[in-house]
Amino acid sequence: MKMAASTIVSRKIIKPSTPTPPSLVHHNLSLVDYINTPEYCPIVFFYSKPENCDINQISHILENSLSKVLSFYYLFAGLIKDDNSYVDCNDMGVEYLHVRISCPMSEILNHPYNDVVDVVFPQDLPWSSSLNRSPLVVQLSHFDCDGIAVSACLSHKVVDGYSLSRFLNDWADIARQVDFKPSPQFNASSFVPLMDDAPAIPNGVPEPQRHVSRMYNFSSSRLRKLKDIVATDSGVVQNPTRVEVATALLLRCGVVASMEKSGAFKPILWSHVMNMRPPIPLDTIGNAISYFGSVAMTEDDIKLPNLFARLREAKQQLRGELKDKNTDQLAAHVLKERNEGADVKMDMFGAYYSCTSICNLGFCTIDFGWGRPVRVTLARNSRKNHFLFLDDPSGDGINVIVTLTEDDMLMFQSNKELLEFASPVVQ
C-alpha cells in the first residue's frame, strides 16, 4: 500500500503549565536508563470519530491537558544530554503536531500489514535517537470522514512500558477533568544508581533492518485451549499464563518458518522482558526492567512443551534472583546481566528472538474523553524477529505484533499450528 498523504495543520511547542523547581532541573539517570538505547518508542491509539466535538476542540483539549500533565512529568519536557548520565529538565517543552491524513481511518486499520500505521507518527521519528532532543513528541492525526489517532513517541532512555502507560493514563485522566493529581516518582536512580565506573555505552540506535509486521489475535477461548494443551503436555507446570503460552507458540512458529526457508534447523537465542516493580516501588517512573531468556539448541527444544518449560524456568529463576535485593545488589544484577549479554557469541545462533509484553498495563483503557481506543499498536519495530504482546481492546484475548523478515513472514503466516490458535487481525 502506498503511504497515505499527510498535511501538517499545525506544529507547536507545549510547555509545562507551571515551572519546574530549580531543585529538580538536573535529573540523574539510573543504570538501567543509562544502558538502554535512546530510541523513541512509538505508540498510537485509534479512536472512532468523537461525537459533539470537532477536531479543533479535540486538539485544544489535548494541548491544555498535555501542558498540565507535563508539570508533573516535567522530565519529558526537558533535554536528554548526550553524555547518557542526566536529563536537563529545563521546561523547553514537547513538540505537538496536528496532522490531516488524506484517507479514511478504516483504510489504515483494514490493511493486513501493521507497517502502514507509520503515517500517524512524525516522519522518520519512530525508533530514531532522542539524544539532545525532547524525550516526548506527540501527534494528533485526523482522517477523512472517520476517526482520529493520538500517537506518542517517548524516549526509551527515560521510560519503560509501565512508565509510558502511567504517563498516558494520567494525561487522559486530566483531559477528562478527573479530579486528582498525578504522583510520579522519578527516583529510579536511587534504586539502581549509575556508578562512576559504568561501562561505556554506544550512543547510537540499531540500524533498521528489512522486515514486515503483522498483528495477530489470540482470542480468550483459543488461549484457554492452548493453556490446557501446554499444561497437559508439560506434565509439571500448572496455571500457564496467556503470554507464556502465546510466547512459546510464536517462538516455535518463528523457528519453523526459518527452517522451511533454509532447509535446516539452527540454534536460537530468545529473551523476554520482566518488570522489576517490585522490588522497585510501583510509583517509580523510569526504566525498571530486566531480562530472562534461554536457548534452543536442538529441534526437540522447539517442541511446544519444551519451549514453555524453558520459559517458565527462566522466568522463575529471574524472579528468585530479584527477590529481596537491596540497592547495591540490584545495580550489580543489572551490570552482570548487561555484561553477560555482551559476551554472547551470536555466531553460534541462527537467530535471536526478542519478546516484550505490555499486557495488563492499561493501554487499552486510555480515554481522553471520547471513549476507549478501537486499536492500540506501535510503529513497525526497527528490528526483526520481535514479538510485542498487547491487550485486545475488544475482549480478554491478546494481540501480538509479529515482526519478521519478508521471507520468514510468508512462511509464518501460513503455519497451520499458528492458525489453529491465532488469527491475523486483518486477513
Coordinates of C-alpha atoms in Angstrom, one line a residue:
M1 CA 0.0 0.0 0.0
K2 CA 1.3 3.4 -0.9
M3 CA 1.7 5.6 2.2
A4 CA -1.3 7.9 2.6
A5 CA -0.6 11.6 2.1
S6 CA -0.4 13.8 5.2
T7 CA -0.5 17.5 5.8
I8 CA 0.7 19.3 8.9
V9 CA -2.1 21.5 10.1
S10 CA -0.1 23.0 13.0
R11 CA 3.1 22.4 14.9
K12 CA 3.5 23.8 18.4
I13 CA 5.7 23.5 21.5
I14 CA 3.8 22.6 24.6
K15 CA 5.4 23.6 27.9
P16 CA 4.5 22.6 31.4
S17 CA 1.8 24.8 32.9
T18 CA 3.9 25.5 36.0
P19 CA 7.7 25.9 36.0
T20 CA 9.9 23.1 37.3
P21 CA 11.5 24.0 40.6
P22 CA 15.3 24.6 40.4
S23 CA 16.0 21.6 42.7
L24 CA 14.5 19.3 40.1
V25 CA 16.2 20.7 37.0
H26 CA 19.1 18.1 37.0
H27 CA 17.7 14.6 36.8
N28 CA 20.3 11.8 37.1
L29 CA 19.6 8.7 35.0
S30 CA 19.6 5.2 36.6
L31 CA 21.9 2.5 35.5
V32 CA 19.1 0.8 33.6
D33 CA 18.3 4.2 31.8
Y34 CA 22.0 4.6 31.0
I35 CA 22.2 1.1 29.4
N36 CA 19.0 1.5 27.4
T37 CA 19.2 2.7 23.8
P38 CA 17.9 6.3 23.3
E39 CA 15.4 5.4 20.7
Y40 CA 11.9 6.8 20.6
C41 CA 9.2 4.2 21.4
P42 CA 6.2 5.0 19.2
I43 CA 2.7 4.0 20.3
V44 CA -0.6 5.1 18.8
F45 CA -4.3 5.0 19.8
F46 CA -7.0 5.0 17.2
Y47 CA -10.5 6.3 18.2
S48 CA -13.8 6.4 16.5
K49 CA -15.0 9.8 15.4
P50 CA -15.9 11.7 18.6
E51 CA -19.5 13.0 18.9
N52 CA -20.3 16.6 19.7
C53 CA -16.6 17.6 19.4
D54 CA -14.9 19.0 16.4
I55 CA -11.2 18.4 15.6
N56 CA -10.2 21.9 16.8
Q57 CA -11.8 21.3 20.2
I58 CA -10.1 17.9 20.4
S59 CA -6.7 19.5 19.7
H60 CA -7.4 22.2 22.3
I61 CA -8.3 19.6 25.0
L62 CA -5.1 17.6 24.2
E63 CA -2.8 20.6 24.2
N64 CA -4.2 22.0 27.5
S65 CA -4.2 18.7 29.3
L66 CA -0.7 17.9 28.0
S67 CA 0.6 21.2 29.4
K68 CA -0.9 20.4 32.8
V69 CA 0.4 16.8 33.0
L70 CA 3.9 17.9 32.0
S71 CA 4.0 19.9 35.2
F72 CA 4.1 16.5 37.0
Y73 CA 6.1 14.7 34.3
Y74 CA 8.5 17.6 33.9
L75 CA 11.3 15.3 32.8
F76 CA 9.5 14.8 29.5
A77 CA 9.7 18.5 28.7
G78 CA 13.5 18.6 29.2
L79 CA 16.5 17.6 27.1
I80 CA 18.3 14.3 27.2
K81 CA 22.0 15.1 27.3
D82 CA 24.3 13.1 25.0
D83 CA 26.7 12.0 27.9
N84 CA 24.0 9.5 28.8
S85 CA 24.0 10.5 32.5
Y86 CA 21.2 13.0 33.0
V87 CA 18.3 15.0 31.7
D88 CA 18.2 18.8 31.8
C89 CA 14.7 19.5 33.0
N90 CA 14.7 23.0 31.5
D91 CA 11.0 23.2 30.5
M92 CA 11.9 23.6 26.8
G93 CA 8.6 21.8 26.1
V94 CA 7.5 18.9 23.8
E95 CA 6.7 19.1 20.1
Y96 CA 3.0 18.7 19.3
L97 CA 1.8 18.2 15.7
H98 CA -1.7 18.3 14.4
V99 CA -1.8 16.4 11.0
R100 CA -4.5 15.6 8.5
I101 CA -4.3 12.2 6.8
S102 CA -5.8 12.0 3.3
C103 CA -7.6 8.7 3.7
P104 CA -10.3 7.1 5.9
M105 CA -9.0 5.6 9.2
S106 CA -10.6 2.3 8.1
E107 CA -8.1 2.1 5.2
I108 CA -5.2 2.0 7.8
L109 CA -6.9 -0.3 10.2
N110 CA -8.0 -2.8 7.5
H111 CA -4.6 -3.2 5.9
P112 CA -3.1 -6.6 6.5
Y113 CA 0.3 -5.3 7.4
N114 CA 0.9 -3.2 10.5
D115 CA 3.6 -1.1 8.7
V116 CA 1.0 1.3 7.3
V117 CA 0.4 2.9 10.8
D118 CA 3.7 4.7 10.4
V119 CA 1.8 7.6 8.8
V120 CA 0.4 8.7 12.1
F121 CA 3.9 9.4 13.5
P122 CA 6.2 12.3 12.7
Q123 CA 8.2 11.3 9.7
D124 CA 11.4 9.3 10.5
L125 CA 11.0 9.8 14.2
P126 CA 9.9 6.3 15.5
W127 CA 12.9 4.3 16.8
S128 CA 15.3 7.2 16.0
S129 CA 17.6 8.7 18.6
S130 CA 16.3 11.1 21.2
L131 CA 19.6 12.4 22.4
N132 CA 19.8 16.2 22.6
R133 CA 16.1 16.3 21.9
S134 CA 12.9 16.4 24.0
P135 CA 12.1 12.9 25.3
L136 CA 8.5 13.3 24.1
V137 CA 6.8 14.1 20.7
V138 CA 3.0 13.9 20.3
Q139 CA 0.9 13.9 17.1
L140 CA -2.9 14.2 16.7
S141 CA -4.0 12.8 13.3
H142 CA -7.4 13.2 11.8
F143 CA -8.7 11.2 8.9
D144 CA -11.1 11.8 6.1
C145 CA -14.6 11.2 7.3
D146 CA -14.0 9.0 10.3
G147 CA -11.8 8.8 13.3
I148 CA -8.7 10.2 14.9
A149 CA -5.4 8.9 16.2
V150 CA -3.2 10.1 19.1
S151 CA 0.4 9.0 18.9
A152 CA 3.3 9.5 21.3
C153 CA 7.0 8.9 20.8
L154 CA 8.7 8.7 24.2
S155 CA 12.3 8.0 24.7
H156 CA 13.3 4.6 25.9
K157 CA 16.2 6.3 27.7
V158 CA 13.7 7.6 30.3
V159 CA 10.8 5.2 30.3
D160 CA 9.8 1.6 30.0
G161 CA 6.3 0.3 29.0
Y162 CA 5.0 0.6 32.6
S163 CA 6.1 4.2 32.9
L164 CA 4.7 5.0 29.4
S165 CA 1.3 3.7 30.4
R166 CA 1.3 5.6 33.7
F167 CA 2.0 8.9 31.9
L168 CA -0.6 8.3 29.1
N169 CA -3.3 7.3 31.6
D170 CA -2.6 10.3 33.8
W171 CA -2.7 12.6 30.7
A172 CA -6.0 11.1 29.7
D173 CA -7.5 11.5 33.2
I174 CA -6.5 15.2 33.2
A175 CA -8.1 15.6 29.7
R176 CA -11.3 14.2 31.1
Q177 CA -11.0 16.6 34.0
V178 CA -10.8 13.8 36.6
D179 CA -10.1 15.5 40.0
F180 CA -6.7 14.1 41.0
K181 CA -3.1 15.0 40.9
P182 CA -0.6 12.5 39.3
S183 CA 2.2 11.4 41.7
P184 CA 5.0 10.1 39.5
Q185 CA 8.3 9.4 41.3
F186 CA 11.4 10.0 39.2
N187 CA 13.6 8.1 41.7
A188 CA 14.8 5.1 39.7
S189 CA 18.4 6.2 40.2
S190 CA 18.0 5.8 44.0
F191 CA 17.3 2.1 43.5
V192 CA 19.6 1.3 40.6
P193 CA 22.2 4.1 40.7
L194 CA 24.6 4.8 37.9
M195 CA 28.1 4.1 39.3
D196 CA 31.2 6.2 38.5
D197 CA 32.9 3.4 36.6
A198 CA 29.9 2.4 34.5
P199 CA 30.9 0.7 31.2
A200 CA 31.0 2.8 28.0
I201 CA 27.7 2.6 26.2
P202 CA 27.2 3.4 22.4
N203 CA 25.0 6.5 22.0
G204 CA 23.5 5.3 18.7
V205 CA 20.4 3.3 17.9
P206 CA 20.4 0.0 16.0
E207 CA 20.4 0.1 12.2
P208 CA 17.0 -0.5 10.8
Q209 CA 16.5 -4.0 9.3
R210 CA 14.4 -5.0 6.3
H211 CA 11.3 -6.7 7.6
V212 CA 7.5 -6.5 7.9
S213 CA 5.0 -6.6 10.7
R214 CA 1.6 -8.2 11.1
M215 CA -0.8 -8.2 14.1
Y216 CA -2.3 -11.5 15.3
N217 CA -5.1 -12.0 17.8
F218 CA -5.3 -14.8 20.3
S219 CA -9.0 -15.0 21.5
S220 CA -9.7 -15.9 25.1
S221 CA -11.2 -19.2 24.0
R222 CA -8.2 -20.2 22.0
L223 CA -5.9 -19.1 24.7
R224 CA -7.8 -21.4 27.2
K225 CA -7.4 -24.3 24.7
L226 CA -3.7 -23.6 24.3
K227 CA -3.2 -23.3 28.0
D228 CA -4.9 -26.7 28.5
I229 CA -2.6 -28.4 25.9
V230 CA 0.6 -26.9 27.3
A231 CA -0.3 -27.7 31.0
T232 CA -1.2 -31.3 29.9
D233 CA 1.9 -31.8 27.8
S234 CA 4.4 -30.3 30.2
G235 CA 3.2 -32.6 32.9
V236 CA 4.5 -30.4 35.7
V237 CA 3.7 -26.8 35.1
Q238 CA 0.3 -25.6 36.3
N239 CA -1.6 -22.4 35.5
P240 CA 0.4 -21.2 32.5
T241 CA -0.3 -17.5 31.7
R242 CA -1.7 -16.4 28.4
V243 CA 1.5 -14.5 27.5
E244 CA 3.6 -17.6 28.4
V245 CA 1.7 -20.0 26.1
A246 CA 1.5 -17.4 23.3
T247 CA 5.2 -16.8 23.5
A248 CA 6.1 -20.5 23.3
L249 CA 3.8 -21.0 20.3
L250 CA 5.2 -17.9 18.4
L251 CA 8.8 -18.8 19.1
R252 CA 8.1 -22.3 17.7
C253 CA 6.3 -21.0 14.6
G254 CA 9.1 -18.4 14.0
V255 CA 11.8 -21.0 14.1
V256 CA 9.7 -23.4 11.9
A257 CA 9.3 -20.6 9.3
S258 CA 13.1 -20.0 9.3
M259 CA 13.7 -23.8 8.9
E260 CA 11.3 -24.0 6.0
K261 CA 13.2 -21.2 4.3
S262 CA 16.8 -22.5 5.0
G263 CA 16.0 -26.2 4.9
A264 CA 17.8 -26.9 8.3
F265 CA 17.4 -26.2 12.0
K266 CA 19.8 -23.7 13.5
P267 CA 20.1 -23.0 17.3
I268 CA 18.2 -19.9 18.5
L269 CA 18.6 -17.5 21.4
W270 CA 15.5 -15.7 22.8
S271 CA 14.7 -13.2 25.6
H272 CA 11.7 -11.7 27.3
V273 CA 11.3 -8.5 29.4
M274 CA 10.3 -8.5 33.1
N275 CA 9.1 -5.5 35.2
M276 CA 11.3 -5.1 38.3
R277 CA 8.4 -3.5 40.2
P278 CA 8.6 -5.0 42.8
P279 CA 11.2 -4.9 44.4
I280 CA 11.3 -1.4 42.9
P281 CA 8.2 0.6 44.1
L282 CA 5.2 0.8 41.7
D283 CA 5.2 4.6 41.5
T284 CA 8.8 4.8 40.2
I285 CA 8.9 6.3 36.7
G286 CA 11.8 5.4 34.5
N287 CA 13.4 2.1 33.4
A288 CA 12.9 -0.7 35.8
I289 CA 13.2 -3.8 33.6
S290 CA 15.3 -6.9 33.5
Y291 CA 15.5 -9.8 31.0
F292 CA 15.1 -13.6 31.1
G293 CA 15.7 -16.0 28.3
S294 CA 17.2 -19.2 27.1
V295 CA 18.4 -21.1 24.0
A296 CA 17.1 -23.9 21.8
M297 CA 20.0 -25.9 20.6
T298 CA 18.1 -28.8 19.0
E299 CA 14.8 -29.4 17.2
D300 CA 13.5 -31.2 20.3
D301 CA 14.0 -27.9 22.2
I302 CA 11.4 -26.1 20.0
K303 CA 8.6 -28.5 20.8
L304 CA 5.8 -26.5 22.5
P305 CA 6.0 -28.1 26.0
N306 CA 9.8 -27.9 26.0
L307 CA 9.8 -24.2 25.0
F308 CA 7.2 -23.4 27.6
A309 CA 9.2 -25.3 30.3
R310 CA 12.3 -23.3 29.5
L311 CA 10.4 -20.1 29.5
R312 CA 8.8 -20.7 32.9
E313 CA 12.1 -21.9 34.4
A314 CA 14.0 -18.8 33.2
K315 CA 11.2 -16.5 34.4
Q316 CA 11.1 -18.1 37.9
Q317 CA 14.9 -18.0 38.2
L318 CA 14.9 -14.2 37.5
R319 CA 12.1 -13.6 40.0
G320 CA 14.1 -15.5 42.6
E321 CA 17.3 -13.5 41.8
L322 CA 15.5 -10.2 42.1
K323 CA 13.6 -11.0 45.3
D324 CA 14.6 -9.0 48.4
K325 CA 17.6 -7.4 46.6
N326 CA 18.8 -4.1 48.0
T327 CA 20.0 -1.1 46.0
D328 CA 23.6 -2.2 45.6
Q329 CA 22.5 -5.7 44.7
L330 CA 20.1 -4.5 42.0
A331 CA 22.8 -2.4 40.4
A332 CA 25.2 -5.3 40.4
H333 CA 22.5 -7.6 38.9
V334 CA 21.8 -5.1 36.0
L335 CA 25.5 -4.7 35.3
K336 CA 26.0 -8.5 35.3
E337 CA 23.1 -9.0 33.0
R338 CA 24.4 -6.4 30.6
N339 CA 27.9 -8.0 30.6
E340 CA 26.5 -11.5 30.0
G341 CA 24.5 -10.2 27.1
A342 CA 27.6 -8.5 25.6
D343 CA 29.6 -11.8 25.9
V344 CA 27.1 -13.9 24.0
K345 CA 28.7 -15.3 20.8
M346 CA 25.9 -14.6 18.3
D347 CA 27.6 -16.5 15.5
M348 CA 26.6 -19.7 17.4
F349 CA 23.0 -19.0 16.7
G350 CA 20.9 -18.8 13.6
A351 CA 18.6 -16.2 15.0
Y352 CA 17.8 -14.1 18.1
Y353 CA 14.1 -13.5 19.0
S354 CA 13.1 -10.8 21.4
C355 CA 9.8 -10.6 23.2
T356 CA 8.1 -7.7 25.1
S357 CA 4.7 -7.8 26.8
I358 CA 2.8 -4.6 27.7
C359 CA -0.3 -6.5 28.6
N360 CA -2.2 -5.6 31.9
L361 CA -0.7 -2.1 31.9
G362 CA -4.0 -0.3 30.9
F363 CA -3.1 0.9 27.4
C364 CA -6.5 -0.3 26.1
T365 CA -8.5 1.8 28.6
I366 CA -6.8 5.2 27.8
D367 CA -9.8 7.5 27.3
F368 CA -9.2 11.3 26.6
G369 CA -12.9 11.9 26.7
W370 CA -14.2 10.2 23.6
G371 CA -14.2 6.6 24.7
R372 CA -11.7 3.8 24.6
P373 CA -9.4 3.2 21.6
V374 CA -10.6 0.8 18.9
R375 CA -7.0 -0.3 18.3
V376 CA -3.7 0.2 20.0
T377 CA -0.5 -0.5 18.1
L378 CA 3.1 0.6 17.6
A379 CA 5.1 1.7 14.6
R380 CA 7.0 -1.0 12.8
N381 CA 9.8 -2.2 15.0
S382 CA 13.3 -1.4 13.9
R383 CA 14.5 -4.9 14.5
K384 CA 13.4 -8.3 13.0
N385 CA 12.3 -11.4 15.0
H386 CA 10.3 -9.4 17.6
F387 CA 7.0 -10.3 19.3
L388 CA 5.1 -7.5 21.1
F389 CA 2.2 -8.5 23.2
L390 CA -0.8 -6.1 23.9
D391 CA -4.2 -6.5 25.4
D392 CA -7.0 -6.9 22.9
P393 CA -9.3 -3.8 23.2
S394 CA -12.4 -5.8 22.3
G395 CA -12.1 -8.5 24.9
D396 CA -10.0 -10.8 27.1
G397 CA -7.6 -12.0 24.4
I398 CA -4.3 -10.6 23.4
N399 CA -2.9 -9.1 20.2
V400 CA 0.7 -9.6 19.1
I401 CA 2.7 -7.6 16.7
V402 CA 4.9 -10.0 14.9
T403 CA 8.0 -8.6 13.1
L404 CA 9.9 -10.9 10.8
T405 CA 11.8 -10.8 7.5
E406 CA 9.6 -10.8 4.5
D407 CA 10.7 -14.3 3.6
D408 CA 10.1 -15.7 7.1
M409 CA 6.7 -13.9 7.3
L410 CA 5.5 -15.6 4.1
M411 CA 6.2 -19.0 5.8
F412 CA 5.0 -17.9 9.2
Q413 CA 1.6 -16.6 8.2
S414 CA 0.6 -19.9 6.6
N415 CA 1.7 -22.1 9.6
K416 CA -1.2 -24.4 10.4
E417 CA -0.2 -24.7 14.1
L418 CA -0.2 -20.9 14.4
L419 CA -3.6 -20.5 12.7
E420 CA -5.2 -23.1 15.0
F421 CA -4.8 -20.7 17.9
A422 CA -4.2 -17.2 16.4
S423 CA -5.8 -15.2 13.5
P424 CA -4.5 -12.2 11.7
V425 CA -6.3 -9.1 13.0
V426 CA -6.8 -8.2 9.3
Q427 CA -7.0 -11.0 6.8

